[in-house]
Amino acid sequence: EVFGEDRFIAQLVWKNKYNAGALTKGFSSVHEYVLCYSKGELSNLTAPLGDAEISAYKGRDAKFDMRGGFVTQPLATSSKDSRPNLRYALTINGREIWPDKQWIWSRERAEEAIANDEVVLNDSSGKPSVRVKQYLKDENGEIREMKPLSILIGPYNQEGTKETTALFENDEVFSFPKPVELIRYFVSLTINDLKDKNAIIMDFFSGSGTTGQAVMKQNTIDGGKRRFICVQLPEPLNANSKEQKGAAAFCDVLGRPKIISELTKERLRRAAQKIRRENPLFPPSDLGFRVFKLDSSNIRAWDPEPDNLEKTLFNSIEHIKSDRTGEDLLYELLLKLGLDLCVPIEQRVISDKTVHAIGGGVLLACLAGQITRDEVETLALGIVAWHKELSPAGETTCVFRDSAFGDDIAKTNLSAILNQHGLSNVRSL
């Protein structure tokens, strides 16, 4: 429904259990499937080399030692796609050698490789074999990648259970959580020759929060700035259920509601702390996350009572819902202005009012519930001084709570002071 059935790429077989169960009577199921779809056109897909593949690069070459070891592969190909321009003689160690069918490279590329000592001639079998060196690292120092396989041997479900059990102090709060390494593998893929280290990874059924931990871990490995969005319904936990009893009890220990999303958040907090301990040089600011809950607008909709308009008007003088905080208003403001919810937010107390600076001062918001005439000048000049200090790159918008002003004079005076100092874009909420 999201990608379209015509965007199918592959069905991967994932061996997710170590071995057969002792009580299995027939075939033991030790695998699951991973379905891959691509919203856009997929032209190339590569995956990082594993330890086994890296260890295969045993050849050593002093001339290109900085490129790591090398393996060799045939320079000739048996491809049925005949290309006459790839059939020519090469002179190697004074010998003229023809391919059985054709070479994989043009004459210019092959002769350049010979000149750079990247070609190996092996005729121990009596028939000359021309092979070319393939180094572990390319010319830019990047480790080569490989084509991902349709069969994944591990990581195993038992590893996912061990990971969460260790994080939650030996309590099994999640049933069959996915192992971090499985998701990290998919996050690490290079798509269409682009390793997007700034990607946003979305998990619509977050559960235990494995995706969030996997993204943080991959960032520590390659220095990426990937972000994650984990979506989880506030699904209630049943303390009487065998599978959910431990999870519900842990929520009691935390003093939080018995819902899965509370455990998801706690898992991500603990995972971030673990990663920080293991990677002390990694920026701690890249291991945090923000939590948002779906709710209705903070602003009360106009819903008049036709038989009592006077009452409706008086009830609508304060149009902000009474149970909403200044932070609630701030994030709705970000959404309505199209700003990133993860944009840096600073705050400062000016004239006893909390003022927020979003995105380095692109947005300045004071959502205090009351601003009197006597406070206007101090507040406005404090905002002006902070704005100069921040020196934002673009135009700044200042936002205030409309009902906070005692009267129109207070609101007009504040706008005038800000306007005199170059802050002309003033809005009220």
XYZ file of C-alpha atoms in Angstrom:
429
model
C 0.000 0.000 0.000
C 2.915 2.343 0.659
C 5.458 1.363 -1.978
C 3.330 -0.548 -4.485
C 3.629 -4.237 -5.331
C 5.575 -3.418 -8.494
C 8.412 -2.016 -6.338
C 9.325 -5.476 -5.004
C 13.098 -6.037 -4.832
C 13.739 -9.306 -3.009
C 12.556 -11.807 -0.431
C 15.475 -12.565 1.872
C 15.755 -15.749 3.883
C 17.028 -14.996 7.382
C 18.286 -17.915 9.485
C 17.252 -16.538 12.851
C 17.742 -19.527 15.153
C 20.904 -21.429 16.040
C 19.512 -24.939 15.578
C 16.447 -27.171 15.694
C 14.238 -27.330 18.751
C 14.515 -30.542 20.770
C 10.744 -31.086 20.798
C 10.245 -30.570 17.058
C 8.547 -33.590 15.460
C 8.963 -32.658 11.806
C 11.043 -30.043 10.045
C 12.318 -27.417 12.431
C 11.669 -23.854 11.329
C 14.891 -21.872 11.815
C 14.232 -19.003 9.431
C 12.021 -16.017 8.715
C 11.686 -13.757 5.691
C 12.607 -10.142 5.111
C 10.682 -8.425 2.316
C 12.473 -5.612 0.504
C 10.728 -2.905 -1.503
C 12.078 0.280 -3.039
C 10.026 3.433 -3.451
C 12.404 4.786 -6.094
C 14.378 3.136 -8.878
C 17.054 0.770 -7.555
C 20.132 0.707 -9.800
C 22.750 -0.649 -7.403
C 22.905 -2.025 -3.888
C 26.031 -2.919 -1.898
C 26.762 -4.022 1.647
C 29.827 -3.690 3.904
C 32.291 -6.574 3.852
C 32.092 -8.922 6.812
C 35.080 -10.111 8.823
C 35.366 -13.277 6.708
C 35.446 -11.287 3.442
C 37.993 -8.799 4.796
C 40.291 -11.605 5.979
C 40.386 -12.948 2.407
C 42.435 -9.913 1.294
C 45.746 -11.596 2.214
C 47.932 -10.373 -0.651
C 50.462 -7.697 0.241
C 51.917 -5.078 -2.057
C 54.497 -2.624 -0.693
C 53.702 -0.106 -3.421
C 50.050 0.144 -2.382
C 50.329 -0.852 1.270
C 48.027 2.023 2.281
C 45.243 0.301 0.351
C 45.390 -2.805 2.545
C 45.652 -6.349 1.267
C 44.424 -7.593 -2.080
C 42.799 -10.552 -3.798
C 43.061 -11.361 -7.486
C 40.342 -11.964 -10.012
C 40.455 -12.969 -13.697
C 41.081 -10.183 -16.187
C 39.443 -12.305 -18.869
C 35.710 -12.976 -18.982
C 33.615 -15.753 -20.454
C 30.672 -13.419 -21.039
C 28.486 -14.276 -24.044
C 28.120 -10.576 -24.717
C 30.753 -10.294 -27.452
C 32.532 -6.944 -27.685
C 35.308 -6.947 -30.351
C 37.027 -3.932 -28.802
C 37.723 -6.030 -25.659
C 39.563 -8.728 -27.626
C 43.192 -7.754 -28.117
C 46.701 -8.950 -27.167
C 48.408 -7.838 -23.943
C 52.168 -7.875 -23.451
C 53.033 -9.070 -19.941
C 56.614 -9.836 -18.879
C 57.594 -9.812 -22.544
C 54.892 -12.327 -23.525
C 51.984 -11.602 -25.839
C 48.784 -13.053 -24.404
C 45.341 -13.262 -25.932
C 42.141 -13.920 -23.963
C 40.065 -17.015 -24.679
C 37.133 -14.710 -25.389
C 37.717 -11.149 -24.256
C 39.092 -8.977 -21.434
C 36.889 -7.163 -18.910
C 38.718 -3.856 -19.463
C 39.562 -1.670 -22.411
C 43.141 -1.784 -23.757
C 43.997 1.581 -22.142
C 42.730 0.509 -18.685
C 44.488 -2.879 -18.873
C 47.830 -1.383 -19.986
C 47.601 1.177 -17.194
C 47.097 -1.647 -14.665
C 50.115 -3.509 -16.064
C 52.252 -0.388 -15.762
C 51.092 0.050 -12.133
C 51.955 -3.583 -11.285
C 48.284 -4.380 -10.660
C 48.307 -7.430 -13.004
C 49.563 -10.903 -12.050
C 50.559 -13.540 -14.651
C 50.227 -17.138 -13.505
C 51.239 -19.947 -15.869
C 52.020 -22.701 -13.344
C 49.426 -24.905 -15.023
C 51.046 -24.502 -18.410
C 48.313 -22.156 -19.584
C 48.782 -18.453 -18.843
C 46.207 -16.984 -16.478
C 45.997 -13.212 -16.243
C 44.558 -11.893 -13.004
C 44.169 -8.364 -11.664
C 44.689 -7.231 -8.081
C 41.660 -5.939 -6.240
C 42.638 -4.006 -3.127
C 40.644 -3.878 0.083
C 40.496 -0.078 -0.145
C 39.833 2.025 -3.206
C 41.849 5.055 -4.306
C 39.987 7.246 -1.779
C 40.779 4.963 1.147
C 37.204 3.615 1.400
C 36.848 -0.113 2.117
C 35.212 -1.931 -0.763
C 31.714 -3.311 -0.458
C 30.025 -6.441 -1.786
C 26.703 -7.393 -3.302
C 24.288 -8.330 -0.491
C 23.201 -11.957 -0.497
C 19.618 -13.212 -0.444
C 20.417 -15.511 2.486
C 21.355 -14.089 5.891
C 22.974 -16.480 8.347
C 22.296 -14.758 11.665
C 22.280 -12.692 13.703
C 20.007 -14.848 15.802
C 16.908 -14.115 17.844
C 18.703 -15.339 20.961
C 21.136 -12.435 20.550
C 18.261 -9.941 20.547
C 16.953 -11.421 23.804
C 20.435 -11.267 25.378
C 20.803 -7.606 24.364
C 17.557 -6.428 25.963
C 17.985 -8.678 29.002
C 21.399 -7.102 29.671
C 19.978 -3.585 29.261
C 17.097 -4.301 31.637
C 19.226 -5.824 34.395
C 18.520 -9.474 33.570
C 14.759 -8.951 33.273
C 13.139 -10.353 30.124
C 10.768 -7.495 29.338
C 10.448 -8.127 25.584
C 9.423 -11.286 23.770
C 11.656 -12.158 20.802
C 13.117 -8.698 20.124
C 14.977 -8.374 16.835
C 18.778 -8.394 17.198
C 20.440 -5.007 16.789
C 22.939 -6.330 14.228
C 20.167 -7.331 11.806
C 18.748 -3.813 11.595
C 22.213 -2.232 11.676
C 23.125 -4.322 8.610
C 20.218 -2.857 6.630
C 21.011 0.663 7.845
C 24.597 0.245 6.600
C 23.650 -0.615 3.001
C 24.769 1.654 0.179
C 21.850 2.394 -2.162
C 22.440 3.554 -5.728
C 26.124 4.174 -4.868
C 25.080 6.560 -2.068
C 25.920 5.791 1.547
C 23.534 8.305 3.073
C 25.000 8.979 6.510
C 22.329 11.651 7.071
C 19.381 9.357 6.357
C 16.207 9.261 8.442
C 15.312 5.674 9.378
C 11.599 5.111 9.988
C 10.186 2.213 11.993
C 6.390 2.291 12.061
C 6.113 -0.708 14.412
C 8.913 0.021 16.839
C 8.133 -2.477 19.581
C 11.288 -2.849 21.655
C 13.079 0.013 19.870
C 15.772 -2.106 18.181
C 15.855 0.264 15.198
C 16.770 3.266 17.337
C 19.663 1.427 18.965
C 20.844 0.083 15.597
C 20.953 3.588 14.086
C 22.904 4.988 17.041
C 25.382 2.108 16.854
C 25.945 2.466 13.104
C 26.618 6.183 13.579
C 29.373 5.386 16.067
C 30.939 3.010 13.538
C 31.086 5.291 10.486
C 30.593 8.749 12.012
C 27.146 9.141 10.449
C 24.450 11.615 11.458
C 21.489 9.349 10.767
C 18.295 9.948 12.722
C 15.489 7.576 13.584
C 11.745 7.874 13.971
C 10.241 5.056 16.036
C 6.451 4.896 16.108
C 4.735 2.781 18.749
C 1.123 2.692 19.889
C 0.630 3.079 23.669
C -0.434 -0.571 23.776
C -1.441 -1.705 27.304
C 0.543 -4.475 28.966
C -1.371 -7.298 30.626
C 0.176 -8.121 34.007
C -1.708 -11.460 34.011
C -0.230 -12.565 30.686
C 2.763 -14.902 30.833
C 4.469 -13.098 27.935
C 3.845 -9.582 29.313
C 4.089 -10.159 33.059
C 7.776 -9.187 33.246
C 7.251 -6.087 31.118
C 4.325 -4.893 33.241
C 6.315 -5.461 36.442
C 9.249 -3.441 35.087
C 6.921 -0.522 34.332
C 5.918 -0.635 38.005
C 9.600 -0.506 38.972
C 10.059 2.545 36.726
C 6.913 4.146 38.101
C 5.460 4.552 34.632
C 2.195 3.482 32.950
C 2.020 -0.164 31.863
C 2.295 0.438 28.116
C 4.827 -0.842 25.574
C 5.922 2.617 24.455
C 7.229 3.366 27.975
C 9.550 0.360 27.707
C 10.572 1.417 24.207
C 11.717 4.786 25.533
C 13.517 3.219 28.481
C 15.328 0.781 26.185
C 16.568 3.668 24.004
C 17.756 5.616 27.070
C 19.713 2.624 28.348
C 21.065 1.774 24.900
C 22.335 5.346 24.504
C 24.075 5.149 27.891
C 25.703 1.844 26.906
C 26.916 3.239 23.586
C 28.255 6.332 25.363
C 30.252 4.164 27.792
C 31.685 2.101 24.938
C 32.409 5.145 22.725
C 33.484 7.983 25.066
C 34.706 10.142 22.155
C 31.384 10.011 20.290
C 29.388 13.284 20.632
C 26.864 12.691 23.450
C 24.374 15.042 21.769
C 24.010 12.494 18.951
C 22.672 9.849 21.330
C 19.532 11.598 22.516
C 15.952 11.525 21.286
C 12.701 13.421 21.712
C 9.319 11.897 22.431
C 6.145 13.159 20.802
C 2.591 12.004 21.326
C -0.214 12.364 18.826
C -2.841 14.766 20.136
C -5.365 17.353 19.052
C -4.395 20.982 18.521
C -3.571 23.121 21.546
C -5.857 25.803 20.137
C -9.549 25.434 20.849
C -11.629 25.362 17.681
C -14.468 27.866 17.276
C -17.619 25.910 18.096
C -20.445 28.367 18.824
C -23.680 27.522 20.571
C -26.319 29.191 18.337
C -28.704 29.578 21.268
C -26.133 31.209 23.538
C -23.541 33.123 21.510
C -22.693 35.406 24.450
C -21.563 32.448 26.532
C -19.545 31.056 23.624
C -17.769 34.368 23.122
C -16.803 34.642 26.781
C -15.600 31.024 26.822
C -13.441 31.693 23.769
C -11.552 34.667 25.165
C -8.814 32.198 26.143
C -8.467 30.095 23.011
C -5.598 27.919 24.292
C -6.748 24.721 25.973
C -6.240 24.949 29.720
C -4.334 21.657 30.104
C -1.609 22.545 27.567
C 1.881 23.734 28.492
C 4.142 26.256 26.825
C 6.191 23.342 25.444
C 3.045 21.908 23.846
C 2.446 25.240 22.115
C 6.074 25.484 21.030
C 6.063 22.175 19.188
C 2.744 22.847 17.500
C 4.300 26.112 16.369
C 7.256 24.227 14.875
C 4.893 21.931 13.003
C 2.806 24.793 11.610
C 5.906 26.712 10.514
C 7.353 23.608 8.859
C 10.406 23.488 11.125
C 12.270 20.303 11.995
C 11.119 18.850 15.324
C 14.730 17.930 16.075
C 16.076 21.436 15.475
C 18.240 22.756 18.359
C 16.217 24.601 21.014
C 17.736 26.905 23.620
C 15.920 28.761 26.355
C 16.651 31.767 28.523
C 14.704 33.529 31.264
C 14.188 37.215 30.441
C 12.131 39.418 32.774
C 10.931 36.243 34.546
C 9.595 34.896 31.225
C 10.951 31.814 29.461
C 12.031 32.627 25.906
C 12.898 29.876 23.412
C 15.415 30.266 20.578
C 14.855 27.699 17.835
C 17.358 26.938 15.110
C 19.966 29.370 16.374
C 17.512 32.252 16.576
C 15.506 31.809 13.380
C 12.472 31.600 15.655
C 12.183 33.344 19.027
C 9.115 32.391 21.054
C 7.832 33.606 24.400
C 4.686 31.667 25.281
C 4.231 32.940 28.820
C 0.646 33.161 30.029
C 0.851 36.831 31.076
C 2.890 39.861 29.928
C 2.053 43.176 31.642
C 2.807 46.736 30.468
C 5.575 47.062 33.072
C 7.351 43.943 31.751
C 7.192 44.786 28.052
C 10.296 46.959 27.714
C 12.623 44.716 29.734
C 11.377 41.640 27.899
C 11.684 43.205 24.434
C 15.195 44.591 25.033
C 16.311 41.246 26.479
C 15.070 39.479 23.345
C 16.871 42.026 21.149
C 20.142 41.487 23.054
C 19.867 37.693 22.776
C 19.051 37.962 19.071
C 22.246 39.968 18.498
C 24.193 37.378 20.447
C 22.773 34.495 18.395
C 23.213 36.356 15.090
C 21.019 33.992 13.029
C 21.722 33.546 9.326
C 18.143 34.209 8.181
C 15.230 36.445 9.095
C 13.866 35.943 12.607
C 10.221 35.445 13.525
C 9.088 36.398 17.049
C 5.993 34.700 18.418
C 3.980 35.495 21.542
C 0.798 34.208 23.105
C -1.930 36.654 22.106
C -3.948 36.270 25.304
C -0.846 36.942 27.434
C -0.998 40.710 26.907
C -2.995 42.630 29.486
C -4.189 45.056 26.816
C -3.506 46.206 23.264
C -1.067 48.874 24.477
C 1.288 46.260 25.942
C 1.203 44.268 22.716
C 1.721 47.368 20.539
C 4.628 48.639 22.650
C 6.442 45.290 22.550
C 6.050 45.047 18.748
C 7.299 48.637 18.340
C 10.470 48.058 20.400
C 11.287 44.870 18.503
C 10.628 46.606 15.169
C 12.996 49.457 16.077
C 15.800 46.903 16.450
C 15.173 45.093 13.179
C 12.788 42.380 14.418
C 9.817 43.280 12.264
C 8.272 39.828 11.846
C 6.220 39.598 15.059
C 3.295 37.198 15.302
C 0.850 36.178 17.992
C -0.584 32.731 18.638
